[in-house]
Amino acid sequence: MITIQEAKTKKELTEFIKFPFSLYKDNPYWVPPLISDELETFDKNKNPAFNSAEATFYVAYRNNTIVGRIAVIINWDEVNHQQKKKVRFGWFDVIDDIEVTKALLEKVYELGQKNNLEYVEGPMGFSNLDKVGVLTEGFDELGTMITWYNFPYYATHFEELGYSTEKEYVENKFPFANAKPEFFEKINELVKKRYQLKPINFKSAKDVMPYVDKMFDLFNESYAKLSSFVAISDVQKEYFKKKYISFINPEYIKYVEDKDGKLVAFAIVMPSFSKALQKANGKLFPFGFLHLLKAKRSSKDVLFYLIGVHPDYQNKGVTAVIFNEYHKTFTENGVENCFRTPELADNIAIQLIWKNFNPVIHCRRKTFRKSL
């Protein structure tokens, strides 16, 4: 018999977080999160996402053993301002038993119907900076700290339960050796001269901070037209500053300004923490932070986290300025491989930016949808 219980207390939420640690035990491709980080994400007093969203966390049991989990989320900004009558679900993990999946999803339907919503979509988090999608290809590829890993049967369960594909995402990679300077050096000089632009580089996190709010404003402008985009609020900006900036090497943040000091483009790259997180196994102490610190300083793999270009400067070659700066930094740091975070498969514009680097798709993922 399957029973579903809500996780409310710190102890219950910790068990919710730890379930994948047993489900993927000894799996060489799963990257565990930091337990403390996940607890903060689920804390209504710490995560500003709860200012405009609600979430309930459920655990499935069989014979007093956890066999699945799910977070049920409503982003009220999305519902009220964008008129998308959607209930989300995320942090979904389950054994290969469709009855468990079915029982967990019933909790999603309950909340959606209670609030007169029209459809379900997931897996996804609170906002566009959270993890998204169920993996459908690339099960033998090492995951990242900003993606969910899952077994192949997840997508099968959704399809068997009448879900259809809502969005498709691709993840690309390429060796840094593919980034030939001749692809962007000349364009870089032309673009800087034509539009009177200048790149901004950093050496310390303290130097980055005055620019972060402007970066998030530009992020909101750059991505506003993408489907399911929910703008980042001022309170969330402060939260993400604290959460992410410490993980990023200052020299891996690049800005481009116009002659008036207005930010027109930005990019954030993170060193890969995947292997360090595997060694940490969910804990910062006693040694987890040392593994992360070492990865931050010396990882030869990097992850392109975000790139944003102001709408007025899109399709004008501004990314050549960014790539030129990264080429110098990556060469100096001995970077070997470049990875890109999940991008919508129909976002042709972003794909064209990378065409000269001969990237290959190494993972695909989807969100699934079902009408209520």
Short mmCIF file of C-alpha atoms in Angstrom, two decimals:
data_model
loop_
_atom_site.label_atom_id
_atom_site.label_comp_id
_atom_site.label_asym_id
_atom_site.label_seq_id
_atom_site.Cartn_x
_atom_site.Cartn_y
_atom_site.Cartn_z
CA MET A 1 0.00 0.00 0.00
CA ILE A 2 1.27 3.48 -0.93
CA THR A 3 0.79 6.34 1.53
CA ILE A 4 1.53 9.99 0.84
CA GLN A 5 2.63 12.30 3.65
CA GLU A 6 3.41 16.00 3.61
CA ALA A 7 6.94 16.98 4.66
CA LYS A 8 6.78 20.02 6.95
CA THR A 9 9.39 19.84 9.68
CA LYS A 10 13.13 20.20 9.14
CA LYS A 11 13.52 16.47 9.82
CA GLU A 12 10.81 15.56 7.29
CA LEU A 13 12.22 17.93 4.65
CA THR A 14 15.70 16.49 5.21
CA GLU A 15 14.29 13.02 4.50
CA PHE A 16 12.61 14.46 1.39
CA ILE A 17 15.98 15.83 0.25
CA LYS A 18 17.89 12.65 1.07
CA PHE A 19 15.66 10.24 -0.88
CA PRO A 20 17.61 10.65 -4.16
CA PHE A 21 20.83 9.86 -2.27
CA SER A 22 19.57 6.30 -1.83
CA LEU A 23 17.79 6.11 -5.20
CA TYR A 24 20.96 7.04 -7.11
CA LYS A 25 23.48 5.48 -4.76
CA ASP A 26 26.59 4.41 -6.70
CA ASN A 27 25.25 6.03 -9.89
CA PRO A 28 28.33 7.70 -11.47
CA TYR A 29 26.30 10.37 -13.31
CA TRP A 30 24.08 11.74 -10.53
CA VAL A 31 25.34 14.92 -8.85
CA PRO A 32 24.02 15.31 -5.29
CA PRO A 33 22.93 18.74 -4.07
CA LEU A 34 24.12 20.27 -0.83
CA ILE A 35 21.54 19.30 1.79
CA SER A 36 21.86 22.65 3.56
CA ASP A 37 21.31 24.49 0.29
CA GLU A 38 18.16 22.50 -0.47
CA LEU A 39 16.81 23.13 3.04
CA GLU A 40 17.28 26.86 2.50
CA THR A 41 15.48 26.66 -0.84
CA PHE A 42 12.48 25.08 0.90
CA ASP A 43 12.49 27.55 3.79
CA LYS A 44 9.62 30.01 3.45
CA ASN A 45 11.48 32.49 5.66
CA LYS A 46 14.65 32.46 3.56
CA ASN A 47 13.68 31.87 -0.07
CA PRO A 48 11.98 34.97 -1.54
CA ALA A 49 10.30 32.80 -4.17
CA PHE A 50 7.66 32.18 -1.50
CA ASN A 51 6.69 35.86 -1.66
CA SER A 52 4.87 35.11 -4.90
CA ALA A 53 4.61 31.33 -4.86
CA GLU A 54 3.48 28.48 -2.66
CA ALA A 55 4.87 24.98 -2.44
CA THR A 56 3.97 21.78 -0.65
CA PHE A 57 6.34 18.83 -0.33
CA TYR A 58 5.16 15.24 -0.34
CA VAL A 59 6.84 11.92 0.31
CA ALA A 60 5.51 8.53 -0.80
CA TYR A 61 5.93 5.53 1.51
CA ARG A 62 5.49 1.81 1.08
CA ASN A 63 6.06 -0.43 4.10
CA ASN A 64 7.57 2.54 5.98
CA THR A 65 10.18 3.02 3.23
CA ILE A 66 10.35 6.16 1.09
CA VAL A 67 9.66 5.31 -2.55
CA GLY A 68 9.09 8.76 -4.06
CA ARG A 69 8.85 12.51 -3.55
CA ILE A 70 7.36 15.58 -5.23
CA ALA A 71 7.05 19.34 -4.70
CA VAL A 72 3.76 20.93 -5.78
CA ILE A 73 4.17 24.60 -6.71
CA ILE A 74 1.99 27.50 -7.77
CA ASN A 75 3.79 30.60 -9.02
CA TRP A 76 1.12 33.24 -8.46
CA ASP A 77 2.92 35.84 -10.59
CA GLU A 78 2.66 33.42 -13.48
CA VAL A 79 -1.01 32.67 -12.79
CA ASN A 80 -2.21 36.21 -12.09
CA HIS A 81 0.02 38.37 -14.28
CA GLN A 82 0.62 36.08 -17.24
CA GLN A 83 -2.75 34.37 -17.04
CA LYS A 84 -1.12 30.95 -17.22
CA LYS A 85 -3.44 28.81 -15.11
CA LYS A 86 -0.75 26.31 -14.27
CA VAL A 87 0.25 24.23 -11.29
CA ARG A 88 3.89 23.20 -11.34
CA PHE A 89 5.67 20.22 -9.88
CA GLY A 90 9.36 19.69 -9.26
CA TRP A 91 11.92 17.86 -7.15
CA PHE A 92 10.29 14.71 -8.48
CA ASP A 93 11.98 11.38 -7.85
CA VAL A 94 10.48 7.93 -7.76
CA ILE A 95 11.23 4.22 -7.93
CA ASP A 96 10.24 2.42 -11.13
CA ASP A 97 6.61 1.91 -10.13
CA ILE A 98 4.02 3.88 -12.03
CA GLU A 99 1.54 3.51 -9.17
CA VAL A 100 3.84 5.56 -6.97
CA THR A 101 4.16 8.21 -9.67
CA LYS A 102 0.39 8.24 -10.05
CA ALA A 103 -0.16 8.65 -6.31
CA LEU A 104 2.29 11.56 -6.09
CA LEU A 105 0.78 13.36 -9.08
CA GLU A 106 -2.67 13.14 -7.50
CA LYS A 107 -1.39 15.74 -5.01
CA VAL A 108 -0.58 18.05 -7.91
CA TYR A 109 -4.10 17.66 -9.31
CA GLU A 110 -5.64 18.34 -5.91
CA LEU A 111 -3.93 21.71 -5.50
CA GLY A 112 -4.54 22.68 -9.11
CA GLN A 113 -8.24 21.90 -8.97
CA LYS A 114 -8.62 23.57 -5.58
CA ASN A 115 -7.33 26.81 -7.14
CA ASN A 116 -9.26 26.47 -10.42
CA LEU A 117 -6.12 26.01 -12.48
CA GLU A 118 -6.24 24.46 -15.92
CA TYR A 119 -3.15 22.33 -16.38
CA VAL A 120 -0.08 20.74 -14.84
CA GLU A 121 3.52 21.22 -16.00
CA GLY A 122 6.76 19.82 -14.69
CA PRO A 123 9.26 19.05 -13.53
CA MET A 124 10.30 22.63 -12.87
CA GLY A 125 11.12 24.87 -9.94
CA PHE A 126 9.81 28.18 -8.68
CA SER A 127 11.44 30.38 -11.31
CA ASN A 128 13.60 30.47 -14.43
CA LEU A 129 16.78 30.21 -12.36
CA ASP A 130 15.72 26.87 -10.89
CA LYS A 131 16.30 23.44 -12.37
CA VAL A 132 13.97 22.30 -15.13
CA GLY A 133 12.98 19.24 -17.13
CA VAL A 134 13.16 15.49 -16.96
CA LEU A 135 16.18 13.97 -18.70
CA THR A 136 15.26 12.07 -21.89
CA GLU A 137 18.73 11.61 -23.43
CA GLY A 138 22.19 11.67 -21.90
CA PHE A 139 21.76 9.24 -19.04
CA ASP A 140 25.45 8.35 -19.29
CA GLU A 141 26.59 11.99 -19.06
CA LEU A 142 27.73 13.55 -15.79
CA GLY A 143 25.07 15.91 -14.46
CA THR A 144 25.64 19.45 -13.21
CA MET A 145 24.78 21.36 -10.05
CA ILE A 146 22.02 23.19 -11.91
CA THR A 147 20.23 20.25 -13.53
CA TRP A 148 18.24 17.28 -12.28
CA TYR A 149 19.34 13.77 -13.15
CA ASN A 150 16.84 10.92 -13.50
CA PHE A 151 16.42 7.39 -14.79
CA PRO A 152 14.89 6.76 -18.25
CA TYR A 153 11.60 5.45 -16.83
CA TYR A 154 10.56 8.89 -15.56
CA ALA A 155 9.49 10.08 -19.02
CA THR A 156 7.83 6.72 -19.69
CA HIS A 157 5.70 7.11 -16.57
CA PHE A 158 4.48 10.54 -17.66
CA GLU A 159 3.64 9.34 -21.16
CA GLU A 160 1.75 6.33 -19.84
CA LEU A 161 -0.26 8.62 -17.57
CA GLY A 162 -1.42 10.76 -20.49
CA TYR A 163 1.09 13.59 -20.35
CA SER A 164 2.33 15.32 -23.51
CA THR A 165 5.56 17.19 -24.17
CA GLU A 166 5.27 20.88 -23.27
CA LYS A 167 8.83 22.14 -23.79
CA GLU A 168 12.05 20.56 -25.01
CA TYR A 169 15.51 21.58 -23.85
CA VAL A 170 18.97 20.74 -25.16
CA GLU A 171 22.35 20.79 -23.46
CA ASN A 172 25.47 21.27 -25.57
CA LYS A 173 29.19 20.87 -25.03
CA PHE A 174 32.34 21.57 -26.99
CA PRO A 175 36.08 21.44 -26.32
CA PHE A 176 37.58 24.86 -25.68
CA ALA A 177 39.97 24.13 -28.55
CA ASN A 178 36.98 24.64 -30.89
CA ALA A 179 36.80 28.33 -29.90
CA LYS A 180 39.10 29.66 -32.61
CA PRO A 181 39.91 33.38 -32.22
CA GLU A 182 39.39 33.99 -35.93
CA PHE A 183 35.63 33.47 -35.36
CA PHE A 184 35.26 36.49 -33.10
CA GLU A 185 38.43 38.65 -32.89
CA LYS A 186 37.71 40.76 -35.97
CA ILE A 187 33.98 41.08 -35.22
CA ASN A 188 34.86 42.01 -31.64
CA GLU A 189 36.87 45.03 -32.81
CA LEU A 190 34.25 46.09 -35.36
CA VAL A 191 31.38 45.88 -32.88
CA LYS A 192 33.23 47.77 -30.16
CA LYS A 193 34.08 50.56 -32.59
CA ARG A 194 30.69 50.77 -34.30
CA TYR A 195 28.59 50.85 -31.12
CA GLN A 196 31.20 52.39 -28.81
CA LEU A 197 31.19 49.42 -26.44
CA LYS A 198 33.71 48.29 -23.89
CA PRO A 199 34.11 44.99 -21.99
CA ILE A 200 34.20 44.98 -18.20
CA ASN A 201 36.31 42.35 -16.40
CA PHE A 202 36.63 41.64 -12.69
CA LYS A 203 39.23 40.39 -10.26
CA SER A 204 37.20 40.26 -7.03
CA ALA A 205 33.61 39.53 -5.95
CA LYS A 206 33.54 42.98 -4.30
CA ASP A 207 34.02 44.59 -7.72
CA VAL A 208 31.18 42.53 -9.20
CA MET A 209 28.51 43.44 -6.64
CA PRO A 210 27.73 47.00 -7.83
CA TYR A 211 26.82 45.58 -11.24
CA VAL A 212 24.65 42.65 -10.17
CA ASP A 213 21.31 44.49 -9.95
CA LYS A 214 21.84 45.93 -13.42
CA MET A 215 22.65 42.43 -14.65
CA PHE A 216 19.38 41.01 -13.33
CA ASP A 217 17.46 43.91 -14.88
CA LEU A 218 19.08 43.10 -18.20
CA PHE A 219 18.33 39.42 -17.64
CA ASN A 220 14.64 40.29 -17.30
CA GLU A 221 14.72 42.35 -20.50
CA SER A 222 16.71 39.78 -22.48
CA TYR A 223 14.50 36.81 -21.68
CA ALA A 224 11.09 38.48 -21.42
CA LYS A 225 9.84 37.03 -24.71
CA LEU A 226 10.66 33.41 -23.90
CA SER A 227 7.77 31.16 -23.01
CA SER A 228 7.10 30.66 -19.31
CA PHE A 229 9.49 33.45 -18.33
CA VAL A 230 8.81 34.98 -14.92
CA ALA A 231 10.80 38.13 -14.13
CA ILE A 232 13.21 38.14 -11.18
CA SER A 233 12.00 40.47 -8.40
CA ASP A 234 14.19 42.86 -6.40
CA VAL A 235 14.02 40.60 -3.35
CA GLN A 236 15.04 37.59 -5.44
CA LYS A 237 18.00 39.56 -6.81
CA GLU A 238 19.36 39.89 -3.29
CA TYR A 239 18.80 36.21 -2.61
CA PHE A 240 20.52 35.04 -5.79
CA LYS A 241 23.46 37.35 -5.10
CA LYS A 242 24.12 35.54 -1.86
CA LYS A 243 23.34 32.10 -3.26
CA TYR A 244 25.34 32.09 -6.48
CA ILE A 245 28.00 34.81 -6.59
CA SER A 246 30.19 32.92 -4.11
CA PHE A 247 30.26 29.94 -6.48
CA ILE A 248 31.49 32.01 -9.41
CA ASN A 249 35.05 33.10 -10.10
CA PRO A 250 34.93 36.90 -10.59
CA GLU A 251 37.02 36.59 -13.77
CA TYR A 252 34.27 34.34 -15.20
CA ILE A 253 31.74 37.20 -15.15
CA LYS A 254 31.84 39.44 -18.23
CA TYR A 255 29.91 42.63 -18.87
CA VAL A 256 29.69 44.90 -21.89
CA GLU A 257 28.81 48.61 -21.49
CA ASP A 258 27.97 51.35 -23.98
CA LYS A 259 29.57 54.81 -24.01
CA ASP A 260 27.11 56.04 -21.35
CA GLY A 261 27.92 53.23 -18.93
CA LYS A 262 24.70 51.33 -19.66
CA LEU A 263 24.95 47.55 -19.44
CA VAL A 264 24.10 46.03 -22.83
CA ALA A 265 25.31 42.43 -22.41
CA PHE A 266 26.53 40.03 -19.75
CA ALA A 267 27.64 36.44 -19.35
CA ILE A 268 28.18 34.23 -16.32
CA VAL A 269 30.31 31.11 -16.43
CA MET A 270 30.77 28.74 -13.52
CA PRO A 271 33.54 26.21 -12.95
CA SER A 272 32.16 22.67 -12.94
CA PHE A 273 31.41 21.53 -9.38
CA SER A 274 30.00 18.14 -10.41
CA LYS A 275 32.85 15.92 -9.25
CA ALA A 276 33.39 18.03 -6.14
CA LEU A 277 29.73 17.68 -5.19
CA GLN A 278 29.93 13.93 -5.69
CA LYS A 279 32.84 13.83 -3.26
CA ALA A 280 31.03 16.11 -0.79
CA ASN A 281 27.96 13.81 -0.93
CA GLY A 282 25.58 16.51 0.25
CA LYS A 283 27.66 17.88 3.12
CA LEU A 284 29.84 20.98 3.32
CA PHE A 285 31.62 19.74 6.43
CA PRO A 286 34.05 18.41 7.37
CA PHE A 287 35.61 18.17 3.90
CA GLY A 288 32.93 19.09 1.34
CA PHE A 289 33.86 22.75 1.23
CA LEU A 290 37.47 21.83 0.46
CA HIS A 291 36.39 19.85 -2.60
CA LEU A 292 34.26 22.79 -3.77
CA LEU A 293 37.05 25.29 -3.16
CA LYS A 294 39.49 23.18 -5.15
CA ALA A 295 37.01 22.92 -8.05
CA LYS A 296 36.43 26.67 -8.01
CA ARG A 297 40.15 27.30 -8.29
CA SER A 298 41.23 24.61 -10.70
CA SER A 299 38.36 22.97 -12.60
CA LYS A 300 39.23 22.57 -16.29
CA ASP A 301 35.55 22.27 -17.22
CA VAL A 302 33.28 25.33 -17.25
CA LEU A 303 29.55 25.81 -17.48
CA PHE A 304 28.00 28.72 -19.39
CA TYR A 305 25.25 29.60 -16.94
CA LEU A 306 23.66 32.74 -18.42
CA ILE A 307 24.14 35.03 -21.39
CA GLY A 308 21.98 38.09 -21.85
CA VAL A 309 21.97 40.79 -24.52
CA HIS A 310 19.74 43.86 -24.47
CA PRO A 311 17.01 43.61 -27.16
CA ASP A 312 18.42 46.71 -28.91
CA TYR A 313 21.77 44.95 -29.37
CA GLN A 314 20.66 41.45 -30.23
CA ASN A 315 21.88 40.11 -33.59
CA LYS A 316 24.56 42.80 -33.74
CA GLY A 317 27.57 40.67 -32.86
CA VAL A 318 27.93 41.78 -29.23
CA THR A 319 28.57 38.21 -28.12
CA ALA A 320 31.86 38.38 -30.04
CA VAL A 321 33.05 40.89 -27.44
CA ILE A 322 32.13 38.47 -24.66
CA PHE A 323 33.74 35.47 -26.37
CA ASN A 324 36.92 37.42 -26.99
CA GLU A 325 37.24 38.19 -23.28
CA TYR A 326 36.48 34.62 -22.27
CA HIS A 327 39.04 33.28 -24.71
CA LYS A 328 41.77 35.24 -22.95
CA THR A 329 40.59 34.15 -19.49
CA PHE A 330 40.09 30.48 -20.39
CA THR A 331 43.48 30.30 -22.10
CA GLU A 332 45.12 31.72 -18.99
CA ASN A 333 43.28 29.24 -16.73
CA GLY A 334 43.82 26.17 -18.91
CA VAL A 335 40.12 25.46 -19.51
CA GLU A 336 39.55 22.34 -21.58
CA ASN A 337 35.79 21.78 -21.96
CA CYS A 338 32.78 24.10 -22.18
CA PHE A 339 29.22 23.08 -21.30
CA ARG A 340 25.96 24.96 -21.76
CA THR A 341 22.98 24.85 -19.43
CA PRO A 342 19.57 23.67 -20.73
CA GLU A 343 18.29 25.89 -23.53
CA LEU A 344 14.89 25.73 -25.17
CA ALA A 345 15.20 23.61 -28.29
CA ASP A 346 13.26 26.20 -30.30
CA ASN A 347 15.50 29.09 -29.22
CA ILE A 348 17.27 29.30 -32.56
CA ALA A 349 18.86 32.66 -31.76
CA ILE A 350 20.92 31.28 -28.89
CA GLN A 351 21.96 28.27 -30.93
CA LEU A 352 23.25 30.47 -33.75
CA ILE A 353 25.54 32.26 -31.29
CA TRP A 354 27.51 29.04 -30.81
CA LYS A 355 27.50 27.65 -34.35
CA ASN A 356 31.20 28.30 -35.05
CA PHE A 357 32.27 26.28 -32.00
CA ASN A 358 30.82 23.04 -33.41
CA PRO A 359 28.94 22.09 -30.22
CA VAL A 360 27.31 18.70 -29.85
CA ILE A 361 24.07 17.97 -28.01
CA HIS A 362 24.90 15.62 -25.18
CA CYS A 363 21.65 15.78 -23.17
CA ARG A 364 18.00 16.44 -23.88
CA ARG A 365 15.21 17.05 -21.42
CA LYS A 366 11.52 17.92 -21.40
CA THR A 367 8.76 19.30 -19.29
CA PHE A 368 5.46 17.43 -19.50
CA ARG A 369 1.94 18.79 -19.45
CA LYS A 370 -1.52 17.47 -18.66
CA SER A 371 -4.90 19.21 -18.53
CA LEU A 372 -6.80 19.16 -15.27
#
